[in-house]
C-alpha positions as a printed Julia matrix, in Angstrom:
439×3 Matrix{Float64}:
 -10.5   -21.41  25.56
 -13.74  -21.15  27.64
 -14.95  -18.49  24.63
 -15.57  -21.64  22.63
 -18.41  -22.04  24.8
 -19.45  -18.06  25.7
 -19.78  -17.75  22.23
 -21.68  -19.76  19.88
 -23.99  -19.69  23.27
 -24.11  -15.49  23.1
 -24.15  -16.38  19.5
 -27.66  -18.3   19.33
 -29.43  -16.0   22.2
 -29.06  -13.36  19.29
 -30.61  -15.45  16.29
 -33.53  -15.38  19.2
 -32.65  -19.49  20.15
 -33.21  -19.33  23.35
 -33.79  -22.82  23.87
 -30.83  -24.28  22.42
 -28.44  -24.87  25.7
 -24.84  -26.03  25.66
 -24.15  -28.41  28.62
 -20.49  -27.42  29.05
 -21.52  -24.66  29.63
 -21.56  -24.06  33.87
 -23.47  -20.65  34.75
 -26.72  -19.12  34.38
 -27.34  -16.95  31.02
 -26.3   -13.69  32.32
 -23.43  -13.0   29.92
 -25.41  -14.03  26.66
 -28.17  -11.81  27.57
 -26.87   -8.39  28.3
 -24.52   -8.85  25.7
 -27.58   -9.34  23.41
 -30.16   -5.99  25.33
 -26.29   -4.02  24.57
 -25.56   -5.54  20.72
 -29.46   -5.5   19.06
 -30.56   -2.35  19.5
 -27.01   -0.55  18.65
 -27.41   -2.88  15.64
 -30.91   -1.53  14.98
 -29.22    2.26  14.7
 -26.21    2.01  13.04
 -28.49   -0.3   10.83
 -25.59   -3.13  10.7
 -25.35   -6.74   8.63
 -23.57   -9.6    8.34
 -20.99  -11.58  10.24
 -19.9    -8.34  12.28
 -23.54   -8.3   13.89
 -22.64  -10.8   17.73
 -19.28  -11.65  16.51
 -16.64  -12.55  18.44
 -14.79   -8.98  19.01
 -18.17   -7.4   19.06
 -19.24   -9.26  22.18
 -15.42   -8.78  23.67
 -16.27   -4.76  23.3
 -19.3    -5.36  26.17
 -16.61   -6.57  28.23
 -14.68   -3.5   27.96
 -17.88   -1.64  28.53
 -17.39   -3.81  31.94
 -14.0    -2.77  32.15
 -15.3     0.97  31.76
 -17.71    0.47  34.87
 -15.61   -1.42  37.27
 -13.88    1.74  36.95
 -15.89    4.15  38.21
 -18.22    2.0   40.72
 -14.58    1.16  42.59
 -13.66    5.19  42.51
 -16.94    5.84  43.62
 -16.45    2.53  46.56
 -13.46    3.86  47.42
 -14.94    7.69  47.85
 -17.7     5.75  50.42
 -15.68    3.78  52.25
 -12.52    6.4   52.72
 -15.08    9.3   53.76
 -13.41    9.85  56.93
 -10.69   10.03  55.67
  -8.33   12.87  55.43
  -8.98   15.67  53.06
  -7.05   16.3   49.8
  -7.32   12.51  48.95
  -8.93   13.23  45.73
  -5.75   12.41  43.87
  -5.41    8.87  46.11
  -8.89    7.24  45.17
  -8.33    8.08  41.19
  -5.4     6.55  41.67
  -6.38    3.57  43.46
  -9.84    3.06  41.31
  -7.48    3.34  38.01
  -4.89    0.96  39.53
  -7.68   -1.68  40.98
  -9.4    -0.96  37.25
  -6.39   -3.16  35.83
  -5.84   -5.52  38.11
  -3.9    -8.22  36.38
  -6.26  -11.42  37.3
  -9.74   -8.67  35.4
  -7.64   -6.98  33.47
  -6.61   -9.79  31.21
 -10.43  -10.87  30.86
 -11.56   -7.76  30.12
 -10.29   -8.5   26.37
 -12.13  -11.85  26.07
 -15.7   -12.37  26.31
 -15.44  -14.42  29.72
 -17.93  -13.52  32.45
 -15.14  -12.08  34.63
 -16.19   -8.52  34.25
 -19.84   -8.16  34.13
 -19.89  -10.44  36.91
 -17.5    -8.27  39.38
 -19.21   -5.35  37.93
 -22.85   -6.21  38.98
 -21.47   -7.19  42.52
 -19.85   -3.91  42.74
 -22.96   -2.16  41.08
 -24.49   -4.19  44.31
 -22.53   -3.37  47.57
 -22.21    0.16  46.32
 -26.23    0.41  46.58
 -25.54   -1.13  50.07
 -23.37    0.96  50.99
 -25.77    4.13  50.11
 -28.45    2.03  51.47
 -30.82    1.57  48.72
 -31.39   -2.5   49.67
 -33.4    -3.07  47.56
 -32.0    -2.05  44.38
 -29.1    -3.88  45.25
 -30.69   -7.45  45.54
 -32.51   -6.26  42.73
 -28.72   -6.32  41.0
 -27.33   -8.88  43.51
 -30.13  -11.37  41.09
 -27.97   -9.26  37.94
 -24.76  -11.06  39.55
 -26.24  -14.19  40.25
 -27.11  -14.78  36.74
 -23.71  -14.65  35.64
 -21.77  -16.59  38.42
 -24.05  -18.03  40.99
 -21.06  -17.98  43.38
 -21.67  -14.65  43.82
 -25.1   -15.12  46.5
 -21.86  -15.55  48.36
 -21.95  -11.59  48.08
 -24.98  -11.13  48.01
 -25.36  -12.58  51.44
 -22.28  -10.38  52.54
 -24.14   -7.12  51.95
 -26.97   -8.03  54.18
 -24.36   -9.45  56.46
 -23.04   -5.7   56.9
 -26.35   -4.64  57.94
 -26.34   -7.16  60.9
 -23.04   -6.71  61.96
 -23.72   -2.74  62.15
 -26.55   -3.65  64.3
 -24.59   -6.3   65.8
 -21.67   -3.26  66.56
 -24.03   -0.86  67.69
 -25.48   -3.16  70.59
 -22.09   -4.69  71.69
 -20.63   -0.87  71.64
 -24.01    0.15  73.93
 -24.19   -3.27  76.28
 -19.49   -2.62  76.59
 -20.34    1.53  77.3
 -22.5     0.89  80.16
 -20.13   -1.74  81.77
 -17.84    0.38  80.55
 -15.35   -2.55  79.6
 -13.76   -0.13  77.0
 -11.17   -2.22  75.97
 -13.85   -4.19  74.08
 -14.37   -1.32  71.45
 -15.91   -3.51  68.69
 -12.99   -2.48  66.08
 -10.66   -4.79  68.36
 -10.4    -8.63  67.35
  -9.85  -10.51  71.08
  -6.92  -13.31  70.31
  -7.75  -14.87  73.4
  -9.52  -18.29  74.5
 -11.93  -15.65  76.42
 -12.36  -13.12  73.83
 -13.79  -15.82  71.13
 -15.73  -17.08  74.22
 -17.5   -13.98  74.97
 -17.98  -13.09  71.1
 -19.26  -16.45  70.03
 -22.26  -15.77  73.34
 -22.92  -12.95  71.96
 -23.82  -13.19  68.96
 -26.0   -16.2   69.91
 -28.17  -14.26  72.21
 -28.35  -11.68  69.26
 -29.4   -14.21  66.64
 -32.29  -15.67  68.97
 -33.06  -12.61  70.04
 -36.63  -11.73  68.39
 -36.41   -7.46  68.72
 -32.86   -7.68  67.31
 -34.19  -10.38  64.51
 -37.17   -8.12  63.86
 -34.74   -4.96  63.37
 -32.23   -6.37  60.63
 -35.27   -8.11  59.3
 -37.31   -5.38  58.55
 -33.93   -3.69  56.39
 -31.66   -7.08  54.33
 -35.5    -8.48  53.86
 -34.88   -7.53  50.19
 -31.66  -10.43  50.39
 -33.53  -12.66  51.97
 -35.98  -12.79  49.17
 -32.85  -13.5   46.66
 -31.82  -15.83  49.15
 -35.01  -17.75  49.06
 -34.67  -17.45  45.22
 -31.83  -19.08  45.37
 -32.53  -21.87  47.32
 -35.55  -22.39  45.21
 -32.77  -22.75  42.2
 -30.88  -25.19  43.6
 -33.79  -27.78  44.87
 -34.78  -27.09  41.05
 -31.7   -27.62  39.29
 -30.92  -30.21  42.13
 -27.28  -27.62  42.63
 -25.37  -24.65  42.37
 -23.69  -25.92  38.77
 -25.86  -25.9   35.31
 -24.04  -28.58  33.83
 -20.25  -29.48  32.97
 -21.38  -30.83  37.24
 -18.75  -33.65  37.32
 -15.67  -31.13  36.7
 -17.54  -28.39  39.62
 -18.24  -30.66  42.22
 -17.49  -28.98  45.63
 -14.98  -29.9   48.58
 -13.53  -29.12  51.81
 -10.47  -27.53  50.15
  -9.16  -25.41  53.22
  -6.06  -24.6   51.58
  -7.42  -22.77  49.55
  -7.75  -20.19  51.76
  -4.04  -20.06  51.89
  -3.26  -19.7   48.48
  -5.72  -16.61  48.3
  -4.12  -14.95  51.45
  -0.81  -15.94  48.98
  -2.12  -14.35  46.32
  -3.56  -11.53  48.35
   0.35  -10.85  49.65
   1.57  -10.69  46.47
  -0.98   -8.63  44.27
  -1.16   -6.48  47.83
   2.77   -5.66  48.13
   3.79   -2.27  47.32
   0.07   -0.94  49.53
  -0.02   -3.11  52.53
   4.05   -4.69  53.19
   6.57   -2.16  54.95
   8.82   -3.0   57.8
   6.8    -1.82  61.19
   4.43   -4.32  59.61
   6.35   -7.01  59.76
   8.38   -5.38  63.27
   4.53   -5.74  64.66
   4.71   -9.59  63.35
   8.01  -10.98  64.41
   6.62   -9.12  68.3
   2.97  -11.08  67.77
   4.71  -14.47  67.45
   7.16  -12.97  70.12
   4.44  -12.28  72.71
   1.72  -14.89  71.55
   3.88  -18.27  71.39
   0.83  -20.66  71.81
  -1.64  -19.04  70.21
   0.44  -19.16  67.03
   1.98  -22.6   67.7
  -2.18  -23.76  67.71
  -2.55  -21.88  64.19
   0.78  -23.66  63.1
  -1.16  -27.21  64.62
  -4.17  -26.65  62.79
  -2.85  -25.18  59.44
  -0.65  -28.78  59.48
  -3.86  -30.81  59.79
  -5.86  -28.82  56.68
  -3.07  -29.36  54.81
  -2.23  -32.21  55.63
  -5.74  -33.58  55.75
  -7.64  -31.47  53.21
  -5.34  -30.14  50.1
  -7.55  -31.65  46.77
  -5.76  -31.17  43.32
  -8.06  -30.97  39.89
  -8.0   -32.61  37.5
  -8.19  -29.72  35.47
  -4.48  -28.54  37.39
  -2.85  -31.0   36.49
  -3.89  -31.31  33.43
  -4.55  -27.96  31.44
  -1.11  -26.37  30.8
  -2.49  -23.71  29.07
  -2.74  -22.03  32.68
  -1.0   -20.24  34.86
  -1.78  -22.83  38.19
  -0.48  -25.84  36.13
   3.12  -24.1   36.5
   2.79  -22.85  39.98
   2.0   -25.97  41.17
   4.39  -28.2   38.73
   7.13  -26.05  39.75
   6.93  -25.95  43.51
   4.6   -28.03  44.95
   5.08  -31.0   43.0
   9.13  -30.7   43.6
   8.74  -33.03  46.82
   5.37  -33.72  49.23
   6.88  -31.86  52.26
   6.6   -28.62  49.97
   2.98  -27.78  51.21
   4.02  -28.23  55.04
   6.82  -25.95  54.1
   5.15  -23.26  52.58
   3.24  -22.68  55.77
   5.06  -20.23  57.43
   4.62  -17.51  54.44
   1.06  -18.52  54.86
   0.48  -17.9   58.53
   2.77  -14.44  57.5
   0.44  -13.81  54.59
  -2.86  -14.5   56.42
  -1.38  -12.43  59.51
  -1.06   -9.44  56.67
  -4.22   -9.68  55.8
  -6.07   -9.52  59.06
  -3.89   -7.45  59.8
  -4.63   -4.85  56.92
  -9.19   -4.6   58.52
  -7.66   -3.24  62.51
  -9.3    -0.19  61.52
 -12.61   -2.09  60.65
 -15.07   -3.06  63.21
 -15.45   -6.87  64.38
 -18.13   -7.89  62.89
 -17.75   -6.61  60.27
 -14.14   -8.69  60.03
 -15.98  -11.89  61.05
 -18.8   -11.87  58.24
 -16.63  -11.28  55.43
 -13.39  -13.79  56.13
 -17.51  -16.1   56.87
 -17.96  -15.13  53.1
 -14.2   -15.06  52.42
 -14.57  -18.77  53.05
 -17.85  -19.51  51.46
 -16.23  -18.51  48.3
 -12.75  -20.57  48.18
 -12.95  -23.64  50.78
 -15.66  -25.27  48.25
 -13.64  -24.57  45.09
 -11.47  -27.71  44.42
  -9.79  -26.63  41.36
  -7.05  -24.1   41.96
  -8.6   -20.67  39.79
  -7.08  -17.25  40.1
 -10.39  -15.79  38.76
 -12.19  -16.77  41.39
 -10.42  -14.94  44.2
 -10.8   -11.46  41.73
 -14.19  -10.4   43.9
 -12.67  -11.3   47.49
  -9.75   -9.66  46.38
 -11.08   -6.5   45.44
 -13.2    -6.25  48.6
 -10.44   -7.12  50.87
  -8.76   -4.31  48.76
 -10.93   -1.41  48.87
 -11.72   -1.83  52.29
  -7.79   -1.12  53.11
  -6.98    2.48  54.51
  -5.93    4.38  51.73
  -2.17    4.12  51.1
  -0.02    7.41  50.16
   0.38    8.12  46.55
   4.41    6.78  46.39
   2.81    3.01  47.42
  -0.26    3.31  44.66
   1.77    4.62  42.74
   3.83    1.38  43.14
   0.81   -0.56  43.26
   0.21    0.7   39.66
   3.6    -0.15  38.36
   3.7    -3.77  39.59
   0.09   -4.24  38.44
   1.56   -2.63  34.85
   4.19   -4.72  34.25
   2.21   -8.24  34.73
   0.05   -7.5   32.57
   2.5    -5.93  29.62
   4.21   -9.81  30.69
   1.28  -11.96  30.55
  -0.32   -9.9   27.73
   2.55  -10.84  25.53
   2.9   -14.8   27.34
  -0.75  -15.17  25.91
   0.21  -12.8   22.18
   3.25  -14.35  21.09
   4.57  -17.39  22.86
   1.39  -20.07  21.43
   2.57  -23.84  21.45
   0.52  -26.81  20.01
  -0.33  -29.91  21.71
   0.36  -33.12  19.61
  -2.61  -34.56  18.79
  -4.79  -31.11  18.2
  -4.05  -28.75  15.4
  -5.38  -25.61  17.46
  -2.64  -22.88  18.84
  -2.85  -23.17  22.58
  -1.73  -20.09  24.22
  -1.24  -19.5   28.59
  -3.37  -17.6   30.37
  -4.86  -17.1   33.54
């Protein structure tokens, strides 16, 4: 359904009409520029002519190339992120990469001319270069990712934030080693008000220290330039969205975070959930009842006061989220409140998967996750692709049986969604066009 905008726009670029723009398109022209940059040399080398040049099929082929790139990037990221884990993990890394490259929401759009495959490719490439310490290259790739989707600036900021988090972890470790306070290791997130206060005071002290700021900027200045450039774009454009602004207004839709946690729990079910984790959750409930009662109260308030429903979610019956909302949330107004306990468990499971990561890295990721999800008024599963992949990449490498279970789950969902898309067509009363169900 977005192809009716993307394909004609790309074909205009193929014809050299770079000054023509469809006002319904909300993203920058990265997808079209890359498409023309790939297709034109191929056309010249193979002497192709006629309708095949920049046809819908050829444009879709660009995303298949991005999919191959995503598979390789995911494998490289897994190798880099899990370098210190036990030996003989090559098979698990390969299977993890294969499984994540078939992640259903992303995999589905590899066969259509959408921005998701290319957007994900450049974000993964950006993060990989950050991990390798190639920050100028990372910043340049970050610019490419923003040209595919403006909200990718959040994940460029995340790459910079990992550098800041690394400096903060080192400083925290040194300070608390001097105090011989082993219980405050940076890999542990204090679940108490006193612990939160200490973290906040330390963060303020770090971010107001000229020496620390100088040390960070010496490394992260390329990302700072990208951020400044993005702010200039927003000022000149009078907003982030390029076109169709009335349908893409930002708001504080805090339940989006709960939807993402539930989404992540479902798709990571084979690799994240186990009997021992459920048992730990029940033990945590028993040990900290007041904390979880407070979380429940805050969640209730957020669901009550900050639930927003986009008009597309209620009207467009081609998307799966339409049926999730209709069959679940619209059954009764109390359903959204009854789902709070599952939300809390899904969020706890999500955070528990990061217990091996450092404190400030986890805080940086959570901040970027909130920035990527909360302002979105529309419940759209495609917006969860990058944060979910980041979450899954940083989980400890699962065992082979669990990875096989994950791959089988993804395969089953892919087969079902593609079959429904192809075979279960329908028509709207006021349109002769064939409609299809999709993510």
